[in-house]
mmCIF file of C-alpha atoms and ligand atoms in Angstrom:
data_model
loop_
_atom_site.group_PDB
_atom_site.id
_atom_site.type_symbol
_atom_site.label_atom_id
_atom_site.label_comp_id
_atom_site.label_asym_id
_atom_site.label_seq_id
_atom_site.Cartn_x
_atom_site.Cartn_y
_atom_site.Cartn_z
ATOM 1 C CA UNK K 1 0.000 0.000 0.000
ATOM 2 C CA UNK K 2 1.271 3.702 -0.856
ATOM 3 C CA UNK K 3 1.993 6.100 2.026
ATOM 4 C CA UNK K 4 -0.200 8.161 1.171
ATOM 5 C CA UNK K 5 -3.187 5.908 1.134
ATOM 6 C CA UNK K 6 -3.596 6.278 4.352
ATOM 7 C CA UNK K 7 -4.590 9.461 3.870
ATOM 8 C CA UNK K 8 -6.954 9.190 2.230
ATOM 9 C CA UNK K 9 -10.194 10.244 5.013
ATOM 10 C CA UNK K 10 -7.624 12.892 6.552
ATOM 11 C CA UNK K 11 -8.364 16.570 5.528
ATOM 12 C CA UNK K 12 -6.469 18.441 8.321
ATOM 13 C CA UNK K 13 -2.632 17.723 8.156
ATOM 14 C CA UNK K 14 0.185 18.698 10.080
ATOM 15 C CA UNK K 15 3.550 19.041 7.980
ATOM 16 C CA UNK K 16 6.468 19.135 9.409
ATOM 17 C CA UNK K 17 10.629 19.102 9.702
ATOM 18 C CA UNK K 18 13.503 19.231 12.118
ATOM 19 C CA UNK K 19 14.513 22.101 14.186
ATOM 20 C CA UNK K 20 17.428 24.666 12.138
ATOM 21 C CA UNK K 21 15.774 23.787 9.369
ATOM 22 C CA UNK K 22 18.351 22.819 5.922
ATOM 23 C CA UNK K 23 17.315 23.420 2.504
ATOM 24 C CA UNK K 24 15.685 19.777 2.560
ATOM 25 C CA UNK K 25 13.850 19.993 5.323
ATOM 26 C CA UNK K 26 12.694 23.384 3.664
ATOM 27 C CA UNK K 27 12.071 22.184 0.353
ATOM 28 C CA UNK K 28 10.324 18.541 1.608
ATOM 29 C CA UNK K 29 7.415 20.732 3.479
ATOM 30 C CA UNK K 30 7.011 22.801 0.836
ATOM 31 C CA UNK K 31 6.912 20.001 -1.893
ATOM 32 C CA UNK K 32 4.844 17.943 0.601
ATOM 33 C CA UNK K 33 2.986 20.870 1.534
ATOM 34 C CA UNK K 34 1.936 22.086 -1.791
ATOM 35 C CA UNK K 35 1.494 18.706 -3.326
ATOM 36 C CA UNK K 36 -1.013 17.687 -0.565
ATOM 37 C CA UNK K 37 -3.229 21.077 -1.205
ATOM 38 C CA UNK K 38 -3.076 20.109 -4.997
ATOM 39 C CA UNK K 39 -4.712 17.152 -3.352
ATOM 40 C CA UNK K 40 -7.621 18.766 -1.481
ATOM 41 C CA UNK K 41 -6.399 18.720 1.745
ATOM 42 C CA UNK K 42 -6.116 21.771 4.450
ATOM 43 C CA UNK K 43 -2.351 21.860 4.968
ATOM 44 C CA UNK K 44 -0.286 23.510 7.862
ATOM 45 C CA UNK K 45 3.522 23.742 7.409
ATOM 46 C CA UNK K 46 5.120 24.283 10.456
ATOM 47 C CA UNK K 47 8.471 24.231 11.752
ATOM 48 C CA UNK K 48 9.869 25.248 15.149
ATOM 49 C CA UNK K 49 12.595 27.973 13.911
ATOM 50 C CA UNK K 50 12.105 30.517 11.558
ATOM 51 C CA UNK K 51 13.398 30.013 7.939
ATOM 52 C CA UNK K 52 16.820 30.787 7.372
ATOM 53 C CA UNK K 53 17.655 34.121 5.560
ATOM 54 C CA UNK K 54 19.516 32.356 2.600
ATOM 55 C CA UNK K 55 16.135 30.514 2.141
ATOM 56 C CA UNK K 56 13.922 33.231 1.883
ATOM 57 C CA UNK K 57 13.670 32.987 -2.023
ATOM 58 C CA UNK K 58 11.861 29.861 -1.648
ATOM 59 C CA UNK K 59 8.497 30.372 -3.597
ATOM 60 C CA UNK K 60 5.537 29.858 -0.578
ATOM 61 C CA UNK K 61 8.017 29.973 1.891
ATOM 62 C CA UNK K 62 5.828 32.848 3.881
ATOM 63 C CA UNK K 63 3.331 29.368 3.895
ATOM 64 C CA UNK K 64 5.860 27.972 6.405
ATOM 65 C CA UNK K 65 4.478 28.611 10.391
ATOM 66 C CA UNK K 66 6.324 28.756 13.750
ATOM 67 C CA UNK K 67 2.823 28.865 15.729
ATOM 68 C CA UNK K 68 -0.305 26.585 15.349
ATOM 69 C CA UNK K 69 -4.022 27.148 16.843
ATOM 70 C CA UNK K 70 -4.276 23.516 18.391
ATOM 71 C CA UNK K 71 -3.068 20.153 17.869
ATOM 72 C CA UNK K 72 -6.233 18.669 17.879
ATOM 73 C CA UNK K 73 -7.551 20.177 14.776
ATOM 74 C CA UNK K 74 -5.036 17.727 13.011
ATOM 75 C CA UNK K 75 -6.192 14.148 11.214
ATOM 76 C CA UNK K 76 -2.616 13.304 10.365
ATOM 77 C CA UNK K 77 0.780 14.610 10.706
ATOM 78 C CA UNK K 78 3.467 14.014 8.117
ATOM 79 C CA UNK K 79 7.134 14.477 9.525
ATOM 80 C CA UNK K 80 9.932 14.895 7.490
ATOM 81 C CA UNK K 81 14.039 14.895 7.148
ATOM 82 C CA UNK K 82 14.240 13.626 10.553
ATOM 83 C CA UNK K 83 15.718 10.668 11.932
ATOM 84 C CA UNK K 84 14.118 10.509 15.429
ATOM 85 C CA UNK K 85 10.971 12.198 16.463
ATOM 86 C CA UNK K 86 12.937 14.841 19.056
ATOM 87 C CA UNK K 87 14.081 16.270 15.875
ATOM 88 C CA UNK K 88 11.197 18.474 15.045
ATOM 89 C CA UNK K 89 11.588 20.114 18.249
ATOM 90 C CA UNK K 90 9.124 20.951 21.097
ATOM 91 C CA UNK K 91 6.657 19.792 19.311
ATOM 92 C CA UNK K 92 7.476 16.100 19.918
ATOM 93 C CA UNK K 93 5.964 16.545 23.206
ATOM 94 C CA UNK K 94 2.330 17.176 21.976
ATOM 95 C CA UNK K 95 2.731 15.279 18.348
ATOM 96 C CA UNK K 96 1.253 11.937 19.884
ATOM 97 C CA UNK K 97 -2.260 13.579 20.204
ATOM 98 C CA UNK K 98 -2.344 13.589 16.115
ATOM 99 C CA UNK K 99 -4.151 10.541 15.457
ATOM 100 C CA UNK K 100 -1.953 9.363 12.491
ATOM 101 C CA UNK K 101 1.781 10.160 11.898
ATOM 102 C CA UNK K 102 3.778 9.492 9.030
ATOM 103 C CA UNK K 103 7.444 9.074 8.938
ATOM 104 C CA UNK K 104 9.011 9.946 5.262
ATOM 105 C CA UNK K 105 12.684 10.353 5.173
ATOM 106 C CA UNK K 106 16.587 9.513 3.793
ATOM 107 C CA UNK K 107 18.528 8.886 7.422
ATOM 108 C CA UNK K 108 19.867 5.706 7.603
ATOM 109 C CA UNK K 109 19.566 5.414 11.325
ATOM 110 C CA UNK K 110 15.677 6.952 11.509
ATOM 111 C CA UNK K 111 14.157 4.776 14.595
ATOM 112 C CA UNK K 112 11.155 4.634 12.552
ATOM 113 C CA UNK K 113 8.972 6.381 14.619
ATOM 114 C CA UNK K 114 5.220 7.075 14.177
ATOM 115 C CA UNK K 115 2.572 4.841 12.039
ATOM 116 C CA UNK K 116 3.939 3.966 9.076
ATOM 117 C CA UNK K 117 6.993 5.147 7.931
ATOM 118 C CA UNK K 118 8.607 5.622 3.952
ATOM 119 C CA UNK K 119 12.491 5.648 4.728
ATOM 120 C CA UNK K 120 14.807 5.499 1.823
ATOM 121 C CA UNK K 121 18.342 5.873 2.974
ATOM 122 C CA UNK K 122 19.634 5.832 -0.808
ATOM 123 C CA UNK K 123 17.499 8.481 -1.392
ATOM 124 C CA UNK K 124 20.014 12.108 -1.729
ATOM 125 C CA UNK K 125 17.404 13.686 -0.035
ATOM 126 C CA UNK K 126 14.147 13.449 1.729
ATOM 127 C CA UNK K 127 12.986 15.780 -1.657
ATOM 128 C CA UNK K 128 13.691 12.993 -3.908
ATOM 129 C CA UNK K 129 11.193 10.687 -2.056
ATOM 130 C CA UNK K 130 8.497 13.398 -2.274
ATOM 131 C CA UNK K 131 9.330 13.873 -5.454
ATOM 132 C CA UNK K 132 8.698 10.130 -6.673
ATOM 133 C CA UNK K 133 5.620 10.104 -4.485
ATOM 134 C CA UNK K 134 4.567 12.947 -7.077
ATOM 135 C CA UNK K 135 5.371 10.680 -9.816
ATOM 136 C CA UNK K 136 3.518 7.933 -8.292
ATOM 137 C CA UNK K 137 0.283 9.914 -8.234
ATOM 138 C CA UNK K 138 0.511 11.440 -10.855
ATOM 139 C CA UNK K 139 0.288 15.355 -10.390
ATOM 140 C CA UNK K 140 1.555 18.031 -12.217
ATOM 141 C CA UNK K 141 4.983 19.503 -10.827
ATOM 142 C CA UNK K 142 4.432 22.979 -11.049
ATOM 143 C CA UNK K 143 7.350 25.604 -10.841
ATOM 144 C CA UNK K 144 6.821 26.608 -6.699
ATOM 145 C CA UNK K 145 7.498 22.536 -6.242
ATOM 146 C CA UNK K 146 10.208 22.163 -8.922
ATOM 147 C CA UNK K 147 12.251 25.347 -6.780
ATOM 148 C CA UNK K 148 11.438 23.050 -3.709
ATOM 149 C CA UNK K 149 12.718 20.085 -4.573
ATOM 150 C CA UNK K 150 15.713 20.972 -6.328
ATOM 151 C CA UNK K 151 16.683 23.271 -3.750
ATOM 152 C CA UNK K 152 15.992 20.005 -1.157
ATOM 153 C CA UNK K 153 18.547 18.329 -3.729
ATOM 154 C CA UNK K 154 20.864 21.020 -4.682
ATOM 155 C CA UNK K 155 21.719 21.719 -0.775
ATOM 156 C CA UNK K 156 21.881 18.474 0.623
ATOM 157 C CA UNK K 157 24.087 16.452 -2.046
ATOM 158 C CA UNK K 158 26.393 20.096 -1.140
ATOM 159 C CA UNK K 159 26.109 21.037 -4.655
ATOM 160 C CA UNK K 160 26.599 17.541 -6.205
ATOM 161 C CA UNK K 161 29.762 17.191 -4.344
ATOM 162 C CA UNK K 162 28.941 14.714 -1.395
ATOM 163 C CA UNK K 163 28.675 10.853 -1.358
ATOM 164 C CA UNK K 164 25.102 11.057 -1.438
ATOM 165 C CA UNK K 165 25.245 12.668 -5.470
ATOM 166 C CA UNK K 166 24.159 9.901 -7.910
ATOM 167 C CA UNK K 167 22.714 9.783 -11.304
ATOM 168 C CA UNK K 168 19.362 10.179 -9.830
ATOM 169 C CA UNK K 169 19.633 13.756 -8.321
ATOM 170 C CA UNK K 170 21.223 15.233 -12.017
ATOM 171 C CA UNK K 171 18.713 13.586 -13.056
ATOM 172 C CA UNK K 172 15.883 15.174 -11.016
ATOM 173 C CA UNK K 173 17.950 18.156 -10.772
ATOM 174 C CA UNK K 174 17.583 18.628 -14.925
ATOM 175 C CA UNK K 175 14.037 18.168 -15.192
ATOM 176 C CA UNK K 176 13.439 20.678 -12.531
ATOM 177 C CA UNK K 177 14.960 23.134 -14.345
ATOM 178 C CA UNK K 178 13.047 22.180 -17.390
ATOM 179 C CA UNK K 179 10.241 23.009 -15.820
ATOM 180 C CA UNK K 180 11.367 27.043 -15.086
ATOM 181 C CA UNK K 181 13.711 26.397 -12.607
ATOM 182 C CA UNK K 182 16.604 28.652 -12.742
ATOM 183 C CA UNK K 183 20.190 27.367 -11.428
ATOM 184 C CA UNK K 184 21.777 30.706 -10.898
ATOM 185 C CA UNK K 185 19.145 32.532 -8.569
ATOM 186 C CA UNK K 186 18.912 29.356 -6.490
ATOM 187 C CA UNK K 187 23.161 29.103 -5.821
ATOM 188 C CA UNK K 188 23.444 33.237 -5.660
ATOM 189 C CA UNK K 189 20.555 33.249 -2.892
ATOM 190 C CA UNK K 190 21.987 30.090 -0.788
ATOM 191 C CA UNK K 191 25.634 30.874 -1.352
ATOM 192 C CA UNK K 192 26.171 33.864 -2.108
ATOM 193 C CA UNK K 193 23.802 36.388 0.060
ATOM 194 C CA UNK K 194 25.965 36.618 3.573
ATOM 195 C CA UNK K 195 25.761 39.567 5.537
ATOM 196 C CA UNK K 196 28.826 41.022 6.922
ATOM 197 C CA UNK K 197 28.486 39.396 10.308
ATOM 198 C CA UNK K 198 28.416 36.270 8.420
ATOM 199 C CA UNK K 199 31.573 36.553 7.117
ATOM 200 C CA UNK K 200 33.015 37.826 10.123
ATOM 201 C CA UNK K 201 31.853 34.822 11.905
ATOM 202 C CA UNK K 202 33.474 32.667 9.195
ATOM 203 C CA UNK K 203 36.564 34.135 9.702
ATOM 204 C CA UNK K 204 36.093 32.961 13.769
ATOM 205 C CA UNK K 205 35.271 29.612 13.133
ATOM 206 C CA UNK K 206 38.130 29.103 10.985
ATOM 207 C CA UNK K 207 40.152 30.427 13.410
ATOM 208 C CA UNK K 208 39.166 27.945 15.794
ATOM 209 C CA UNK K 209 40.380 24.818 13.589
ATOM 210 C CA UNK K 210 42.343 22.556 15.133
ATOM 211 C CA UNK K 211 43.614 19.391 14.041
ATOM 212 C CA UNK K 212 44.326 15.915 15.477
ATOM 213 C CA UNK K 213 47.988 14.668 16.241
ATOM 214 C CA UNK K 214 47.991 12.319 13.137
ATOM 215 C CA UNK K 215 46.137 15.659 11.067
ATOM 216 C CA UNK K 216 43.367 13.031 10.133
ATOM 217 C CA UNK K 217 40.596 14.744 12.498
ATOM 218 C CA UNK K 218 39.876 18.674 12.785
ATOM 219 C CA UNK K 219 38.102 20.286 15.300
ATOM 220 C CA UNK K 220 35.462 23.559 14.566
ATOM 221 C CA UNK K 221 34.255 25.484 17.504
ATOM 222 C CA UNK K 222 31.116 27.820 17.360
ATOM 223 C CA UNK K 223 30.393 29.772 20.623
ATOM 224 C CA UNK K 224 27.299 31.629 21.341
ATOM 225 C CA UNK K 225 29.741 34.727 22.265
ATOM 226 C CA UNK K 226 30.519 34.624 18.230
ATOM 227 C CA UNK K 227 27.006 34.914 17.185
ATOM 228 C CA UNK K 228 26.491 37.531 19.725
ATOM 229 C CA UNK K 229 29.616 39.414 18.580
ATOM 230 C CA UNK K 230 28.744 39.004 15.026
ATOM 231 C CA UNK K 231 24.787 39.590 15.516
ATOM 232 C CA UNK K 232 24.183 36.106 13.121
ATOM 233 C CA UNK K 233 21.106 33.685 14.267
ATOM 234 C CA UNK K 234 21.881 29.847 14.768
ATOM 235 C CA UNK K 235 19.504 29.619 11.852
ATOM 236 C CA UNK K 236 21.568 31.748 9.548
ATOM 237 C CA UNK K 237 24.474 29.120 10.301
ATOM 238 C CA UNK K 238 25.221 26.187 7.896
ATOM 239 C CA UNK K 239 27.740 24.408 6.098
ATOM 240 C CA UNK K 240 30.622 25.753 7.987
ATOM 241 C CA UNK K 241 31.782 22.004 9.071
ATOM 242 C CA UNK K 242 32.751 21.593 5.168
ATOM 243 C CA UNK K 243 35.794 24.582 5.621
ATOM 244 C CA UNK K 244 37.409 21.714 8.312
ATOM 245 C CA UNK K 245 36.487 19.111 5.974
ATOM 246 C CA UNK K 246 38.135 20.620 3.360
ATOM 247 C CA UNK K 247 41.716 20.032 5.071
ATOM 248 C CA UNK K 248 44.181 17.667 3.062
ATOM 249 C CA UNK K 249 44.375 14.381 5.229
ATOM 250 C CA UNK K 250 41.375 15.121 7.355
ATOM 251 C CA UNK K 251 38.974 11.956 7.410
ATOM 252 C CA UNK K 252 36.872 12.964 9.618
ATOM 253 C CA UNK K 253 34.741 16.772 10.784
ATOM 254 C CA UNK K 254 33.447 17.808 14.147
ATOM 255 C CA UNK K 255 31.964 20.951 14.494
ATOM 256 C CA UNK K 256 31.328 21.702 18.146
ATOM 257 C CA UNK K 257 28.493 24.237 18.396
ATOM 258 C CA UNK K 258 27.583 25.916 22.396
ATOM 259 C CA UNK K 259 23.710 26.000 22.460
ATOM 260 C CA UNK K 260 23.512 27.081 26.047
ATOM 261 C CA UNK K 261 26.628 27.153 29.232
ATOM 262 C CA UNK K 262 25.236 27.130 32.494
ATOM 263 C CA UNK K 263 27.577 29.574 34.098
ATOM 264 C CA UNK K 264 29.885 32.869 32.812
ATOM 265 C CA UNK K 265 32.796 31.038 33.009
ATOM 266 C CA UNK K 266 35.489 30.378 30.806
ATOM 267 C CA UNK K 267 33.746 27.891 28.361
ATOM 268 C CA UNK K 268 36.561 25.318 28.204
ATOM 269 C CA UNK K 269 35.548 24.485 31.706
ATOM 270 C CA UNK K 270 32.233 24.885 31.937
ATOM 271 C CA UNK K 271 29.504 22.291 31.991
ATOM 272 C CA UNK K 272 27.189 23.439 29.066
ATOM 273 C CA UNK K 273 24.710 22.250 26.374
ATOM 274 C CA UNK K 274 26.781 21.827 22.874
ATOM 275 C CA UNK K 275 25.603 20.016 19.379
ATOM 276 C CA UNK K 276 28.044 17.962 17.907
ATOM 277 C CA UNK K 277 27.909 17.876 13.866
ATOM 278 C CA UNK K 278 30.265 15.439 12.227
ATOM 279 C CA UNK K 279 31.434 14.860 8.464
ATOM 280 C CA UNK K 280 33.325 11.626 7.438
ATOM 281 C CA UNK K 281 34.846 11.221 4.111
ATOM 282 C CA UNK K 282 32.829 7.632 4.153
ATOM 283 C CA UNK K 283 35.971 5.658 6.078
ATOM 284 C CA UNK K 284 34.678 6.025 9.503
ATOM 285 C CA UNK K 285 30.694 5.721 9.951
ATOM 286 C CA UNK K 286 29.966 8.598 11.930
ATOM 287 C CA UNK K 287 26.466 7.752 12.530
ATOM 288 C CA UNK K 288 27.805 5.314 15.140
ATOM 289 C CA UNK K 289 29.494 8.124 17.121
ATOM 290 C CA UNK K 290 26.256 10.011 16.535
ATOM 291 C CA UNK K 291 24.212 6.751 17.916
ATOM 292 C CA UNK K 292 26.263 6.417 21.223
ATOM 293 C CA UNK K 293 24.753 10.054 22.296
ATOM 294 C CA UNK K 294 21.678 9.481 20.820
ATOM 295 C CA UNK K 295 21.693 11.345 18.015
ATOM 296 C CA UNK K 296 21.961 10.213 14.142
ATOM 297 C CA UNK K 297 22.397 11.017 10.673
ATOM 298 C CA UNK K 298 24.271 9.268 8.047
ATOM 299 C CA UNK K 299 27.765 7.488 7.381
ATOM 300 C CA UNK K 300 28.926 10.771 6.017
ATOM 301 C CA UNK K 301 26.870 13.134 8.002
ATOM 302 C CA UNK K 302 25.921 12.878 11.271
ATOM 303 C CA UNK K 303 25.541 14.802 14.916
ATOM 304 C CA UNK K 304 24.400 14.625 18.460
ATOM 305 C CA UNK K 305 23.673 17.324 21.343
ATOM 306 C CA UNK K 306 25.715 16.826 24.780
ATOM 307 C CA UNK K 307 25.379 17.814 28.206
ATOM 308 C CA UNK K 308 29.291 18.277 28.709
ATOM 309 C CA UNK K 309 31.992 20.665 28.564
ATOM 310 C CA UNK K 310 33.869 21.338 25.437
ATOM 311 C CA UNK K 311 37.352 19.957 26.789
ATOM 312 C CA UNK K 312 35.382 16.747 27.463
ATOM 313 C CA UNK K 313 34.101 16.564 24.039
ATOM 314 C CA UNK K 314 37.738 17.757 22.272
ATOM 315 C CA UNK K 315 39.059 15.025 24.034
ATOM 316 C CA UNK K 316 36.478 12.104 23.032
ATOM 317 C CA UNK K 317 36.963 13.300 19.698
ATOM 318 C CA UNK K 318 41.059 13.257 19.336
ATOM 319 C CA UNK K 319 40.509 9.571 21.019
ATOM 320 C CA UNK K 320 38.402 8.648 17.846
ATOM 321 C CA UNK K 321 41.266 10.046 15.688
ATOM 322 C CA UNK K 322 43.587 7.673 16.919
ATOM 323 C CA UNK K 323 41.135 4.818 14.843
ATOM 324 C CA UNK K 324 41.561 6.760 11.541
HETATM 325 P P1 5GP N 1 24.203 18.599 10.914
HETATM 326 O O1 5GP N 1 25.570 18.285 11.350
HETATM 327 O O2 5GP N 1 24.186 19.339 9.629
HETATM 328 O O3 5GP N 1 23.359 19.211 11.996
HETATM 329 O O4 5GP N 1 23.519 17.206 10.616
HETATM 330 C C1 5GP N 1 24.126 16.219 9.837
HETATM 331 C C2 5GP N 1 23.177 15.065 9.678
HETATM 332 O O5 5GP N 1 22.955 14.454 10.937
HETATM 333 C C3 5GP N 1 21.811 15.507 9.182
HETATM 334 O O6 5GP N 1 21.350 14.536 8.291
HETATM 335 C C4 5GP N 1 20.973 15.573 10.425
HETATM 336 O O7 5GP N 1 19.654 15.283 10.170
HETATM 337 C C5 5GP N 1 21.616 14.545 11.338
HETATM 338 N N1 5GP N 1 21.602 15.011 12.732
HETATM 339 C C6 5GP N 1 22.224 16.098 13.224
HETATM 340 N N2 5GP N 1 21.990 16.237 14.537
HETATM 341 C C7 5GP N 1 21.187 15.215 14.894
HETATM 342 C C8 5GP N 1 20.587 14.824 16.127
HETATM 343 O O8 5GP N 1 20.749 15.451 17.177
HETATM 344 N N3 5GP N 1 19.801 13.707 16.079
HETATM 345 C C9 5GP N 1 19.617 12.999 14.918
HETATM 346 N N4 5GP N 1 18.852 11.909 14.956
HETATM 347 N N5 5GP N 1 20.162 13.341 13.759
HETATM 348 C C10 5GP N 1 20.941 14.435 13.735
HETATM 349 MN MN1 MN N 2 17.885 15.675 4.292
#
């Protein structure tokens, strides 16, 4: 039976994604989102943090919510790009009163929450599943989807450069933009539209690089006192793990990002809240290190929040870089 079968008597559905939303989780609600109206069904797109500045080209983007009226009203929920239910945020706590919840995404460790679940971990992005339950039904793509999905695509194969890239997302990619979409305005918008403070912060975080004995790990720190200095949102921050991936020799990423520290102290001693991103160039599975602290992701991509404090964590990570 298809997915979306089972929505067949629902009219009032939820859609949703994972907190900092990416240009997938973006482009699946909207390409879910839209497709489901083209449907007949009342659709709220909601996600926990506001969309991202470099995202704000995104056709119908205004369509996606950080409030809803009441949980209740819902028939179904649809959650999407995320691994484990915590993902989409606080949400998680009140989700369960949604009679029907369906799971679609690409993580290779999703815990396969919810009812029924559509989890393709070959899939380069959670957009490329939408976009072949499209297909499947048999609507018309029209140009707000096409700039959702290959945006979904475009941002989370890294610009074709990541493991995930195959055949299938040049493939998806091209007929897109044979339907209107335009290459150039999506890359200038999501690459090349940083305010000042941006760049400034850029130039902190590389700064803060450091790199294993044996050079094969490097180690990215993001502080809340750089976004302050530099006035930038956590959801204006992404991609800057790929600058210490970048590194000749370097097998494998961690960008150590402070969400909250419990006390004005210096943070290197300090007990605080952090989120852990790693990259892997596909030797190491870093979803396993990602696992241990319950978190996820896939073999190449993959992260986990801590309760710790950021010597702790430096450490745990050099001790990995002695495997590579
Ligand atoms: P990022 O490092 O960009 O936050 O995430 C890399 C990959 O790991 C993404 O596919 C993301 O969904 C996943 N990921 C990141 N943090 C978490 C987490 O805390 N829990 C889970 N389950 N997945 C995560
Ligand atoms: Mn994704």
């Amino acid at each position: 039976m298809m997915i979306l079968e089972h929505l067949e008597k629902k009219k009032n559905i939820l859609v949703v994604s994972h907190i900092q939303p990416d240009g997938d989780a973006l482009g699946s609600m909207l390409a879910m989102g839209l497709f489901l109206e083209k449907l007949g069904k009342t659709v709220t797109m909601f996600n926990e943090n506001q969309v991202p500045a470099i995202y704000r080209f995104l056709p119908q983007m205004h369509r996606i919510v950080q409030s809803y009226e009441d949980i209740n009203k819902f028939d179904a929920a649809i959650i999407l790009d995320c691994g484990d239910l915590k993902r989409i945020g606080e949400i998680y706590r009140v989700i369960e009163h949604i009679p029907l919840i369906l799971n679609i995404d690409h993580h290779s460790t999703n815990t396969k929450f919810g009812h029924y679940q559509l989890i393709n971990p070959d899939a380069c992005a959670t957009v490329e599943i939408i976009y072949h339950l499209i297909k499947e039904v048999g609507i018309t793509i029209d140009l707000d989807i096409a700039y959702s999905i290959y945006t979904g695509i475009l941002t989370d194969t890294g610009s074709f450069r990541f493991q995930n890239t195959n055949g299938d997302s040049f493939k998806i990619a091209m007929e897109m933009i044979e339907l209107g979409v335009q290459p150039y305005l999506v890359a200038s918008k999501v690459y090349d539209t940083y305010s000042l403070g941006r760049i400034k912060l850029l130039n902190m975080v590389l700064d803060s690089i450091e790199l294993s004995a044996n050079g094969k790990m490097s180690i990215m720190l993001l502080t809340s006192d750089m976004l302050k200095e530099t006035g930038i949102k956590i959801e204006d921050v992404d991609g800057l793990i790929n600058y210490a991936k970048q590194i000749e020799d370097v097998k494998v990423a961690a960008l150590i990002q402070e969400i909250s520290k419990n006390t004005g102290k210096q943070v290197n001693g300090s007990k605080g809240l952090f989120h852990v991103s790693l990259r892997s160039n596909g030797g190491l599975d870093v979803s396993s290190i990602a696992l241990v602290h319950g978190g996820g992701g896939h073999k190449t991509a993959a992260g986990f929040s801590i309760e710790s404090t950021l010597l702790d964590i430096k450490n745990e990570m050099f001790c990995i870089s002695e495997r590579l």
